[in-house]
Tab-separated table of C-alpha atoms and ligand atoms in Angstrom:
chain	number	residue	atom	x	y	z
A	1	MET	CA	-4.298	-37.305	16.374
A	2	SER	CA	-4.411	-38.813	13.126
A	3	ASP	CA	-6.040	-38.173	9.962
A	4	ASN	CA	-6.863	-40.616	7.592
A	5	ARG	CA	-5.530	-40.356	3.769
A	6	SER	CA	-3.624	-44.085	3.896
A	7	SER	CA	-7.105	-45.363	4.133
A	8	GLY	CA	-8.631	-43.093	2.029
A	9	LYS	CA	-11.088	-41.316	4.663
A	10	ASN	CA	-11.593	-37.502	4.589
A	11	THR	CA	-12.028	-37.320	8.407
A	12	LEU	CA	-9.585	-37.442	11.579
A	13	SER	CA	-9.483	-38.847	14.944
A	14	ILE	CA	-8.888	-37.295	17.815
A	15	ARG	CA	-8.006	-39.120	20.745
A	16	ASP	CA	-8.747	-37.824	24.562
A	17	ASN	CA	-5.889	-38.918	27.145
A	18	ARG	CA	-7.959	-37.699	29.492
A	19	THR	CA	-11.022	-39.764	28.779
A	20	GLY	CA	-9.479	-42.287	26.308
A	21	ARG	CA	-12.410	-41.198	24.451
A	22	GLU	CA	-12.212	-41.473	20.683
A	23	TYR	CA	-13.891	-38.884	18.003
A	24	GLU	CA	-13.691	-39.181	14.265
A	25	VAL	CA	-14.303	-35.690	12.629
A	26	ASN	CA	-15.028	-34.199	9.560
A	27	ILE	CA	-12.490	-32.863	7.223
A	28	LEU	CA	-13.756	-29.990	4.238
A	29	ASP	CA	-11.891	-28.964	1.712
A	30	GLY	CA	-8.091	-27.491	2.221
A	31	ASP	CA	-7.227	-29.272	5.596
A	32	VAL	CA	-9.925	-28.322	7.380
A	33	ILE	CA	-11.750	-29.305	10.263
A	34	HIS	CA	-15.225	-27.267	11.380
A	35	ALA	CA	-14.863	-25.719	14.492
A	36	MET	CA	-18.290	-26.746	16.127
A	37	ASP	CA	-17.089	-30.918	15.508
A	38	LEU	CA	-14.657	-30.431	19.040
A	39	ARG	CA	-17.848	-29.351	20.860
A	40	GLN	CA	-18.350	-33.012	21.855
A	41	ILE	CA	-15.147	-33.535	22.622
A	42	LYS	CA	-15.825	-33.594	26.782
A	43	VAL	CA	-14.846	-35.155	29.822
A	44	ASP	CA	-17.909	-34.893	31.110
A	45	GLU	CA	-22.326	-33.846	30.588
A	46	THR	CA	-21.192	-30.979	32.390
A	47	ASP	CA	-18.217	-30.252	30.786
A	48	PHE	CA	-18.759	-27.323	28.285
A	49	GLY	CA	-16.158	-29.007	25.645
A	50	MET	CA	-12.968	-28.876	23.359
A	51	MET	CA	-12.570	-25.241	22.098
A	52	THR	CA	-9.521	-23.596	20.042
A	53	TYR	CA	-7.600	-20.185	21.450
A	54	ASP	CA	-5.973	-18.438	18.796
A	55	PRO	CA	-4.985	-14.966	19.188
A	56	ALA	CA	-4.201	-13.823	16.318
A	57	TYR	CA	-6.014	-15.543	14.408
A	58	THR	CA	-3.106	-17.320	13.291
A	59	ASN	CA	-4.522	-20.280	12.184
A	60	THR	CA	-7.961	-19.611	12.048
A	61	ALA	CA	-10.121	-19.785	8.939
A	62	SER	CA	-13.171	-17.452	9.420
A	63	THR	CA	-15.265	-17.948	6.337
A	64	ARG	CA	-15.322	-19.732	2.969
A	65	SER	CA	-14.726	-17.596	1.197
A	66	ALA	CA	-14.248	-17.256	-2.993
A	67	ILE	CA	-13.020	-13.361	-4.365
A	68	THR	CA	-9.427	-13.042	-3.461
A	69	PHE	CA	-6.731	-15.672	-3.093
A	70	ILE	CA	-2.909	-15.501	-1.716
A	71	ASP	CA	-0.594	-18.541	-1.666
A	72	GLY	CA	1.784	-16.573	0.685
A	73	ASP	CA	5.230	-19.530	0.062
A	74	GLU	CA	5.083	-19.321	-3.102
A	75	GLY	CA	3.566	-15.273	-3.385
A	76	ILE	CA	0.626	-15.573	-5.420
A	77	LEU	CA	-2.331	-13.356	-5.233
A	78	ARG	CA	-5.389	-13.416	-7.639
A	79	TYR	CA	-8.415	-11.903	-7.720
A	80	ARG	CA	-11.399	-13.854	-8.659
A	81	GLY	CA	-9.158	-16.242	-10.475
A	82	TYR	CA	-7.180	-13.605	-12.188
A	83	PRO	CA	-3.517	-12.971	-11.699
A	84	ILE	CA	-2.869	-9.988	-10.055
A	85	GLU	CA	-0.101	-9.028	-12.457
A	86	GLN	CA	-1.696	-9.574	-15.618
A	87	LEU	CA	-4.606	-7.275	-13.652
A	88	ALA	CA	-2.363	-4.439	-12.887
A	89	GLU	CA	-1.124	-4.783	-16.750
A	90	ARG	CA	-4.241	-5.177	-18.786
A	91	SER	CA	-7.616	-3.828	-16.587
A	92	SER	CA	-8.318	-1.041	-15.031
A	93	HIS	CA	-9.259	-0.336	-11.193
A	94	LEU	CA	-13.344	0.247	-12.179
A	95	GLU	CA	-13.051	-3.151	-13.798
A	96	VAL	CA	-11.048	-5.088	-10.775
A	97	ALA	CA	-14.264	-3.929	-8.680
A	98	TYR	CA	-17.307	-4.905	-10.763
A	99	LEU	CA	-14.603	-8.316	-11.322
A	100	LEU	CA	-13.875	-8.104	-7.299
A	101	LEU	CA	-17.800	-6.897	-6.376
A	102	LYS	CA	-19.878	-8.990	-9.015
A	103	GLY	CA	-17.176	-12.230	-9.462
A	104	GLU	CA	-17.007	-12.006	-13.490
A	105	LEU	CA	-14.904	-9.264	-15.157
A	106	PRO	CA	-17.602	-6.792	-16.630
A	107	THR	CA	-19.049	-7.044	-20.505
A	108	GLN	CA	-17.993	-4.003	-22.280
A	109	SER	CA	-21.866	-2.935	-21.904
A	110	GLN	CA	-21.099	-3.269	-17.660
A	111	LEU	CA	-18.726	-1.068	-17.057
A	112	ASP	CA	-19.694	1.180	-18.853
A	113	GLY	CA	-22.948	1.538	-17.277
A	114	PHE	CA	-20.149	0.910	-13.624
A	115	VAL	CA	-18.048	3.255	-15.024
A	116	HIS	CA	-21.418	6.196	-15.474
A	117	ASP	CA	-22.822	5.310	-12.590
A	118	VAL	CA	-19.685	5.670	-10.758
A	119	THR	CA	-18.300	8.685	-11.680
A	120	PHE	CA	-21.398	10.414	-11.537
A	121	HIS	CA	-21.592	10.233	-7.972
A	122	THR	CA	-18.721	11.734	-6.303
A	123	TYR	CA	-20.333	14.866	-5.589
A	124	VAL	CA	-21.089	14.990	-1.458
A	125	HIS	CA	-23.384	16.764	0.604
A	126	GLU	CA	-22.409	19.842	0.821
A	127	ASN	CA	-22.993	19.013	4.557
A	128	ILE	CA	-20.526	17.238	4.310
A	129	THR	CA	-17.907	19.809	3.709
A	130	GLU	CA	-18.979	21.946	6.470
A	131	LEU	CA	-18.969	18.836	8.810
A	132	LEU	CA	-15.233	18.465	6.896
A	133	GLU	CA	-14.081	21.462	7.867
A	134	GLY	CA	-14.448	21.822	11.822
A	135	PHE	CA	-11.027	20.068	11.828
A	136	ARG	CA	-8.203	21.505	12.597
A	137	TYR	CA	-6.321	23.395	9.547
A	138	ASP	CA	-3.051	19.721	10.552
A	139	ALA	CA	-6.309	16.563	11.096
A	140	HIS	CA	-4.649	13.741	9.959
A	141	ALA	CA	-6.160	12.959	6.806
A	142	MET	CA	-7.047	9.288	7.769
A	143	GLY	CA	-9.182	11.027	10.844
A	144	MET	CA	-11.040	13.467	8.421
A	145	MET	CA	-11.904	10.045	6.274
A	146	ILE	CA	-13.257	8.133	9.278
A	147	SER	CA	-15.162	10.577	9.935
A	148	GLY	CA	-16.229	12.024	6.888
A	149	ILE	CA	-17.202	8.635	5.681
A	150	SER	CA	-19.467	7.954	8.768
A	151	ALA	CA	-20.825	10.935	9.184
A	152	LEU	CA	-22.305	9.061	5.661
A	153	SER	CA	-24.403	6.798	6.913
A	154	THR	CA	-26.852	9.855	8.106
A	155	PHE	CA	-28.097	10.711	4.105
A	156	TYR	CA	-28.041	7.096	3.620
A	157	PRO	CA	-30.673	5.965	6.037
A	158	GLU	CA	-32.050	3.753	3.093
A	159	ALA	CA	-28.357	1.838	4.019
A	160	LYS	CA	-29.528	-0.011	6.916
A	161	ASN	CA	-31.203	-1.734	3.758
A	162	VAL	CA	-28.483	-4.441	4.303
A	163	HIS	CA	-30.370	-7.497	3.404
A	164	ASP	CA	-31.903	-5.670	-0.041
A	165	PRO	CA	-29.590	-6.409	-2.189
A	166	ASP	CA	-30.085	-3.258	-4.906
A	167	SER	CA	-29.886	-0.847	-1.511
A	168	ARG	CA	-26.480	-2.232	-0.908
A	169	TRP	CA	-25.983	-2.577	-4.445
A	170	GLN	CA	-26.511	1.838	-4.046
A	171	GLN	CA	-24.329	2.070	-1.397
A	172	VAL	CA	-21.509	0.011	-2.732
A	173	VAL	CA	-21.291	2.231	-5.316
A	174	ARG	CA	-21.569	5.955	-3.079
A	175	ILE	CA	-18.850	5.054	-1.761
A	176	ILE	CA	-16.796	3.737	-4.428
A	177	ALA	CA	-17.766	7.205	-5.885
A	178	LYS	CA	-16.814	9.133	-2.798
A	179	MET	CA	-13.431	7.913	-1.106
A	180	PRO	CA	-11.690	10.138	-3.753
A	181	THR	CA	-13.589	13.251	-3.116
A	182	LEU	CA	-13.353	12.613	0.605
A	183	ALA	CA	-10.268	12.107	0.568
A	184	ALA	CA	-9.412	15.332	-1.762
A	185	TYR	CA	-11.425	17.337	0.880
A	186	ALA	CA	-9.158	16.070	3.527
A	187	TYR	CA	-5.639	17.046	2.034
A	188	ARG	CA	-7.488	20.224	0.943
A	189	HIS	CA	-8.272	22.169	3.851
A	190	HIS	CA	-5.333	20.559	5.259
A	191	ARG	CA	-3.246	22.762	2.384
A	192	GLY	CA	-5.725	25.453	3.575
A	193	LEU	CA	-7.099	25.366	-0.043
A	194	PRO	CA	-10.693	25.957	-1.800
A	195	TYR	CA	-11.906	22.123	-2.413
A	196	ASN	CA	-12.511	21.519	-6.496
A	197	TYR	CA	-15.606	19.672	-7.401
A	198	PRO	CA	-15.789	16.393	-9.509
A	199	GLU	CA	-14.677	16.960	-12.613
A	200	ASN	CA	-17.623	13.862	-14.887
A	201	GLU	CA	-15.602	13.551	-17.749
A	202	LEU	CA	-11.995	12.478	-16.731
A	203	SER	CA	-11.773	9.235	-15.205
A	204	TYR	CA	-12.079	8.202	-11.515
A	205	THR	CA	-7.595	8.567	-10.951
A	206	ALA	CA	-7.885	11.805	-13.212
A	207	ASN	CA	-10.895	13.393	-11.895
A	208	PHE	CA	-8.906	12.524	-8.450
A	209	LEU	CA	-5.442	13.971	-9.468
A	210	ASN	CA	-8.261	17.063	-10.901
A	211	MET	CA	-10.339	17.085	-7.089
A	212	LEU	CA	-6.110	17.290	-5.292
A	213	PHE	CA	-4.325	19.819	-7.233
A	214	ARG	CA	-5.816	21.458	-9.613
A	215	VAL	CA	-5.283	25.261	-8.454
A	216	GLY	CA	-8.005	27.894	-9.345
A	217	THR	CA	-9.621	27.230	-12.771
A	218	ARG	CA	-7.122	26.583	-14.932
A	219	LYS	CA	-8.131	22.910	-17.354
A	220	TYR	CA	-6.192	20.557	-14.996
A	221	GLN	CA	-5.007	17.172	-17.397
A	222	PRO	CA	-2.363	14.731	-16.025
A	223	ASN	CA	0.088	13.525	-17.039
A	224	PRO	CA	-0.957	10.425	-18.122
A	225	VAL	CA	1.617	8.251	-16.837
A	226	LEU	CA	1.134	9.152	-12.804
A	227	GLU	CA	-3.165	8.552	-14.180
A	228	ARG	CA	-1.752	5.258	-15.187
A	229	ALA	CA	0.377	4.115	-12.337
A	230	LEU	CA	-1.942	5.481	-9.213
A	231	ASP	CA	-4.537	2.654	-11.066
A	232	ILE	CA	-2.032	0.578	-10.584
A	233	LEU	CA	-1.517	1.576	-7.411
A	234	PHE	CA	-5.980	1.096	-6.691
A	235	ILE	CA	-5.458	-2.085	-8.503
A	236	LEU	CA	-3.012	-3.341	-6.883
A	237	HIS	CA	-4.487	-2.420	-3.099
A	238	ALA	CA	-8.167	-3.287	-3.702
A	239	ASP	CA	-8.824	-6.246	-2.210
A	240	HIS	CA	-6.243	-9.194	0.088
A	241	GLU	CA	-8.761	-11.814	1.452
A	242	GLN	CA	-9.328	-11.359	5.494
A	243	ASN	CA	-7.018	-9.635	6.918
A	244	CYS	CA	-7.597	-6.411	9.861
A	245	SER	CA	-10.058	-4.790	8.654
A	246	ALA	CA	-12.121	-6.481	5.923
A	247	THR	CA	-12.068	-8.918	8.755
A	248	ALA	CA	-13.358	-5.649	10.945
A	249	MET	CA	-15.829	-4.858	7.475
A	250	ARG	CA	-16.845	-8.066	8.144
A	251	VAL	CA	-16.930	-8.148	11.691
A	252	ILE	CA	-18.761	-5.058	11.871
A	253	GLY	CA	-21.593	-6.107	9.144
A	254	SER	CA	-22.036	-9.368	10.887
A	255	ALA	CA	-24.417	-7.216	12.845
A	256	ASP	CA	-26.434	-5.877	10.430
A	257	SER	CA	-24.576	-2.836	10.751
A	258	ASP	CA	-24.686	-0.242	6.835
A	259	PRO	CA	-21.592	-0.195	5.208
A	260	TYR	CA	-21.128	3.276	5.891
A	261	SER	CA	-21.002	2.568	9.649
A	262	ALA	CA	-18.155	-0.315	8.954
A	263	MET	CA	-15.828	1.121	6.732
A	264	ALA	CA	-15.142	4.052	8.656
A	265	GLY	CA	-14.568	0.482	11.650
A	266	ALA	CA	-12.557	-0.828	8.666
A	267	MET	CA	-10.205	1.943	7.906
A	268	GLY	CA	-9.942	2.479	11.219
A	269	ALA	CA	-8.011	-1.571	11.491
A	270	LEU	CA	-6.840	-0.099	7.617
A	271	TYR	CA	-4.639	2.985	9.330
A	272	GLY	CA	-3.017	1.741	12.210
A	273	PRO	CA	0.753	1.356	11.414
A	274	LEU	CA	1.315	-2.918	11.351
A	275	HIS	CA	-1.400	-2.460	8.529
A	276	GLY	CA	-1.943	-0.046	5.370
A	277	GLY	CA	-0.389	3.062	8.298
A	278	ALA	CA	2.642	1.161	7.098
A	279	ASN	CA	3.632	3.140	3.941
A	280	GLU	CA	3.234	6.507	5.682
A	281	ALA	CA	5.484	4.725	8.188
A	282	VAL	CA	8.008	3.165	5.642
A	283	LEU	CA	8.250	6.934	4.383
A	284	ARG	CA	8.759	8.466	7.694
A	285	MET	CA	11.175	5.763	8.940
A	286	LEU	CA	13.639	6.483	5.189
A	287	THR	CA	13.781	9.659	5.886
A	288	ARG	CA	15.068	9.162	9.296
A	289	ILE	CA	17.263	7.163	8.025
A	290	GLY	CA	18.312	10.073	6.408
A	291	THR	CA	21.060	8.584	4.176
A	292	VAL	CA	22.841	5.399	2.329
A	293	ASP	CA	25.709	5.412	5.491
A	294	ASN	CA	23.385	5.223	9.231
A	295	ILE	CA	21.752	1.738	7.279
A	296	PRO	CA	24.328	0.308	8.773
A	297	ALA	CA	23.341	1.066	12.562
A	298	PHE	CA	19.288	1.508	11.634
A	299	MET	CA	19.731	-2.587	11.108
A	300	GLU	CA	21.688	-2.731	14.087
A	301	GLY	CA	18.775	-1.873	15.883
A	302	VAL	CA	16.315	-3.898	14.520
A	303	LYS	CA	18.589	-6.639	15.008
A	304	ARG	CA	18.127	-5.423	18.133
A	305	ARG	CA	13.609	-5.669	17.932
A	306	GLU	CA	14.108	-1.666	18.669
A	307	GLU	CA	12.198	-1.220	15.733
A	308	ARG	CA	10.810	-2.916	12.856
A	309	LEU	CA	11.807	-2.695	9.830
A	310	MET	CA	8.864	-0.378	8.339
A	311	GLY	CA	7.257	-2.393	4.577
A	312	PHE	CA	8.484	-5.723	5.574
A	313	GLY	CA	7.285	-8.596	6.765
A	314	HIS	CA	3.734	-10.208	6.060
A	315	ARG	CA	2.049	-12.686	8.171
A	316	VAL	CA	1.006	-14.629	4.739
A	317	TYR	CA	3.990	-13.988	2.908
A	318	LYS	CA	6.565	-15.476	3.173
A	319	ALA	CA	7.794	-14.791	-0.479
A	320	TYR	CA	8.266	-11.759	-2.107
A	321	ASP	CA	4.953	-10.381	-1.911
A	322	PRO	CA	4.047	-10.294	-5.219
A	323	ARG	CA	2.390	-6.354	-5.556
A	324	ALA	CA	5.478	-4.772	-3.989
A	325	SER	CA	7.000	-6.110	-7.259
A	326	ILE	CA	5.280	-4.537	-9.727
A	327	ILE	CA	4.812	-1.566	-7.978
A	328	LYS	CA	8.644	-1.572	-7.419
A	329	ARG	CA	8.230	-0.601	-11.959
A	330	THR	CA	5.893	1.499	-11.892
A	331	ALA	CA	8.342	3.100	-9.653
A	332	ASP	CA	10.602	3.416	-12.714
A	333	GLU	CA	8.069	4.590	-14.308
A	334	VAL	CA	6.881	7.086	-12.630
A	335	PHE	CA	10.467	7.694	-11.520
A	336	GLN	CA	11.390	8.959	-15.480
A	337	VAL	CA	8.276	12.000	-14.995
A	338	THR	CA	9.029	13.145	-11.303
A	339	GLY	CA	12.518	12.908	-11.601
A	340	ARG	CA	13.866	9.577	-8.708
A	341	ASN	CA	13.189	9.873	-5.102
A	342	PRO	CA	15.764	10.471	-3.330
A	343	LEU	CA	15.174	8.517	-0.363
A	344	LEU	CA	15.307	5.176	-3.813
A	345	ASP	CA	18.689	4.541	-3.112
A	346	ILE	CA	18.304	4.238	0.844
A	347	ALA	CA	15.443	1.928	0.193
A	348	LEU	CA	17.031	-0.444	-1.936
A	349	GLU	CA	20.232	-0.541	0.072
A	350	LEU	CA	17.624	-1.569	3.576
A	351	GLU	CA	16.244	-4.504	0.748
A	352	ARG	CA	19.933	-5.277	-0.421
A	353	ILE	CA	20.866	-5.622	3.143
A	354	ALA	CA	17.351	-7.398	4.303
A	355	LEU	CA	16.731	-9.789	1.761
A	356	ASN	CA	21.314	-11.803	2.708
A	357	GLU	CA	21.400	-11.072	6.960
A	358	ASP	CA	20.889	-13.896	8.511
A	359	PHE	CA	18.074	-12.488	11.275
A	360	PHE	CA	15.445	-11.271	8.419
A	361	VAL	CA	16.299	-14.578	5.728
A	362	GLU	CA	15.377	-16.404	8.779
A	363	ARG	CA	12.002	-14.520	9.626
A	364	ASN	CA	10.926	-14.815	5.764
A	365	LEU	CA	11.232	-10.911	5.638
A	366	TYR	CA	10.309	-9.335	1.951
A	367	PRO	CA	9.636	-5.985	1.094
A	368	ASN	CA	5.361	-6.236	1.468
A	369	VAL	CA	3.282	-3.386	-0.019
A	370	ASP	CA	3.614	-0.790	1.079
A	371	PHE	CA	7.580	-0.258	1.119
A	372	TYR	CA	8.028	0.910	-3.306
A	373	SER	CA	5.099	2.301	-3.333
A	374	GLY	CA	4.651	5.496	-0.177
A	375	LEU	CA	8.026	6.279	-2.322
A	376	ILE	CA	5.386	6.578	-5.428
A	377	TYR	CA	3.064	8.707	-3.388
A	378	GLN	CA	5.670	11.060	-2.364
A	379	ALA	CA	7.480	11.212	-5.405
A	380	MET	CA	3.542	12.449	-6.611
A	381	GLY	CA	4.031	15.149	-4.440
A	382	PHE	CA	1.215	13.623	-1.775
A	383	PRO	CA	1.714	14.033	1.685
A	384	VAL	CA	2.495	11.540	3.781
A	385	GLU	CA	-0.181	11.323	6.113
A	386	MET	CA	-2.181	10.291	2.785
A	387	PHE	CA	-0.617	7.195	2.494
A	388	PRO	CA	-3.231	5.617	4.163
A	389	VAL	CA	-5.915	7.425	2.247
A	390	LEU	CA	-4.400	6.316	-0.646
A	391	PHE	CA	-4.638	2.628	0.460
A	392	ALA	CA	-7.732	3.245	1.705
A	393	ILE	CA	-9.902	4.563	-1.081
A	394	PRO	CA	-9.212	1.340	-3.618
A	395	ARG	CA	-9.311	-1.398	-0.322
A	396	ALA	CA	-12.812	1.001	-0.165
A	397	VAL	CA	-14.083	-1.722	-3.153
A	398	GLY	CA	-12.223	-5.341	-0.870
A	399	TRP	CA	-14.623	-3.812	2.106
A	400	LEU	CA	-17.453	-3.987	-0.073
A	401	ALA	CA	-17.047	-7.011	-1.743
A	402	GLN	CA	-16.272	-8.850	1.910
A	403	TRP	CA	-19.370	-7.979	3.676
A	404	GLU	CA	-21.238	-8.352	0.654
A	405	GLU	CA	-20.373	-12.594	0.306
A	406	MET	CA	-20.621	-12.266	4.159
A	407	LEU	CA	-24.242	-10.640	3.810
A	408	GLU	CA	-25.011	-13.696	1.409
A	409	ASP	CA	-23.753	-16.328	3.132
A	410	SER	CA	-25.752	-18.776	4.426
A	411	GLU	CA	-23.025	-19.742	7.589
A	412	GLN	CA	-22.542	-16.795	8.823
A	413	LYS	CA	-23.737	-15.263	11.648
A	414	ILE	CA	-22.674	-12.637	14.118
A	415	ALA	CA	-19.490	-12.188	14.710
A	416	ARG	CA	-19.197	-13.257	18.868
A	417	PRO	CA	-15.311	-15.210	19.336
A	418	ARG	CA	-15.392	-16.657	23.468
A	419	GLN	CA	-12.709	-16.914	25.603
A	420	VAL	CA	-10.839	-18.439	27.637
A	421	TYR	CA	-10.827	-16.295	31.043
A	422	THR	CA	-8.446	-16.019	33.585
A	423	GLY	CA	-9.411	-13.242	36.576
A	424	ALA	CA	-11.079	-13.599	39.098
A	425	ALA	CA	-13.005	-16.267	40.803
A	426	GLU	CA	-16.362	-15.357	42.480
A	427	ARG	CA	-15.756	-13.520	45.437
A	428	ASP	CA	-18.009	-11.036	47.860
A	429	PHE	CA	-18.506	-7.443	47.046
A	430	VAL	CA	-15.917	-4.837	49.641
A	431	SER	CA	-16.983	-1.757	50.968
A	432	ILE	CA	-14.713	1.946	49.993
A	433	GLU	CA	-13.962	2.044	53.263
A	434	ASN	CA	-12.124	-1.839	54.369
A	435	ARG	CA	-10.102	-2.411	50.450
A	436	GLY	CA	-6.272	-2.237	51.096
B	501	CMC	N1	11.032	-6.386	11.078
B	501	CMC	C1	11.925	-7.146	12.205
B	501	CMC	N2	11.650	-7.388	11.786
B	501	CMC	C2	9.875	-7.757	12.080
B	501	CMC	C3	9.557	-7.165	11.647
B	501	CMC	C4	9.847	-6.834	10.745
B	501	CMC	N3	8.849	-5.358	9.428
B	501	CMC	N4	8.471	-8.172	11.204
B	501	CMC	C5	8.749	-9.241	11.966
B	501	CMC	N5	9.673	-9.532	12.379
B	501	CMC	C6	9.989	-10.962	12.754
B	501	CMC	C7	9.230	-10.988	14.047
B	501	CMC	O1	10.177	-9.536	16.317
B	501	CMC	C8	8.498	-12.200	14.811
B	501	CMC	O2	10.514	-12.653	15.287
B	501	CMC	P1	10.412	-13.247	16.347
B	501	CMC	O3	10.058	-14.736	15.679
B	501	CMC	O4	12.357	-13.727	16.885
B	501	CMC	O5	10.152	-12.850	17.524
B	501	CMC	C9	9.609	-12.703	13.738
B	501	CMC	O6	9.658	-12.006	12.667
B	501	CMC	C10	7.359	-13.116	13.236
B	501	CMC	O7	6.640	-11.572	13.424
B	501	CMC	P2	5.414	-11.234	13.544
B	501	CMC	O8	5.269	-10.089	13.949
B	501	CMC	O9	5.018	-12.192	14.330
B	501	CMC	O10	4.597	-12.041	12.404
B	501	CMC	P3	2.571	-11.353	12.134
B	501	CMC	O11	3.152	-12.263	11.336
B	501	CMC	O12	2.305	-11.269	13.577
B	501	CMC	O13	2.935	-9.939	11.354
B	501	CMC	C11	3.569	-7.230	10.425
B	501	CMC	C12	3.038	-9.664	10.670
B	501	CMC	C13	3.606	-7.405	8.521
B	501	CMC	C14	2.711	-7.563	11.112
B	501	CMC	C15	5.402	-7.653	10.182
B	501	CMC	O14	5.883	-8.043	9.571
B	501	CMC	C16	5.393	-5.842	11.482
B	501	CMC	O15	5.192	-5.768	11.644
B	501	CMC	N6	5.520	-5.482	9.156
B	501	CMC	C17	6.317	-4.414	9.938
B	501	CMC	C18	4.864	-2.963	9.756
B	501	CMC	C19	4.309	-3.455	8.377
B	501	CMC	O16	5.359	-3.264	7.041
B	501	CMC	N7	3.249	-4.195	7.812
B	501	CMC	C20	2.564	-3.637	6.140
B	501	CMC	C21	1.680	-5.273	6.023
B	501	CMC	S1	1.474	-5.376	4.732
B	501	CMC	C22	0.360	-3.935	4.653
B	501	CMC	C23	-0.744	-4.609	4.721
B	501	CMC	O17	-1.580	-5.908	3.885
B	501	CMC	O18	-1.491	-4.273	6.053
């Protein structure tokens, strides 16, 4: 294959050495060719045509998107063009949610309206509460969340009108509003505590903390440092372009499924320890390592590939995850209020070794968003089972923005990859007594 940059043409010439034929395909913006342009490459007319084979989509763009930009080599993350560092410092989660969903930062009145709408949709139907009651006392919070969100589709059947923008927006507001309520109820169920109803005069994160931690009828006022820290963590987790769960959301949504059902699928993807479940896995790993003295033996096990250093590595980032740098700074502020998490020393030493040892350096394994977030959550009083839930609440925004964009994109259709069949050729059925 050769491209034509020297000739000034934005095309790619392909020579098929099986047939000697030559093809020219257009290069779209960003060194991309359209996979369907390869279909014309055939040995003869009966041939299906050339496809690409890309398990895990490591080199395939599934969409054009204007939501989130990542430069993995430089460690850059931007939402709608705004650097994540500026948003984390100067914005709020609901303002960022508006930005991600609508494409522009809101005016004051737009923001006030959005905050009002989200605040007044935080209640869930009492039947949802009863549904959550049906779970065992030790049910994982993420399993309860997935069930809760999917159950919501039965309360809002109009959510099936996925091609009606007004109906879509109503579901978007409901989902962003109700995620913290579901999460808090899952937590209280686990603790055997009565549920706290949402309080409308509190901020998004203060209301969440109130539903989680208020005991009795005492007025609850969260520490402002912790309220802000949680808001920053929510901003950092709000979207991350075409990751596993966003792709799940788009794929399910491409069948015109309602957003609650699609969200349940996306949350299932997020739950996995290689994705949003990594923050829980990091905490369990740090606890298991126990002391700094045990680190060398643990790292030898990682190098022997007996296990992974959770919270390290990323498909896209080949540099320090910019979210991890912000979280590390936020952790210092949180620990001034809560006291230092004793596992921090282990985490810092793991990072120091990983950034200096060949095994990790050669593979570009840097801390990702999940490495330090769990230390903050634990210091704030969250049990580890809540960690993936704390990822899911803000990521709901990203999933919904990706879903909206997919439905508005005239190039998208129902997602349906091809396969390379490797099974048996046609053969006749063998009756059971003749099978050896
Ligand atoms: N510990 C040890 N080795 C690792 C790790 C790790 N955490 N991550 C990757 N490697 C090695 C891997 O063994 C492979 O080595 P080799 O080329 O010698 O076989 C090489 O690095 C490339 O790894 P990969 O598995 O091909 O990379 P990937 O892009 O498929 O996987 C990942 C990305 C995030 C799943 C992986 O790095 C991982 O499992 N990390 C730990 C789990 C984790 O922290 N996940 C959270 C990701 S950030 C939050 C989110 O967006 O979901």
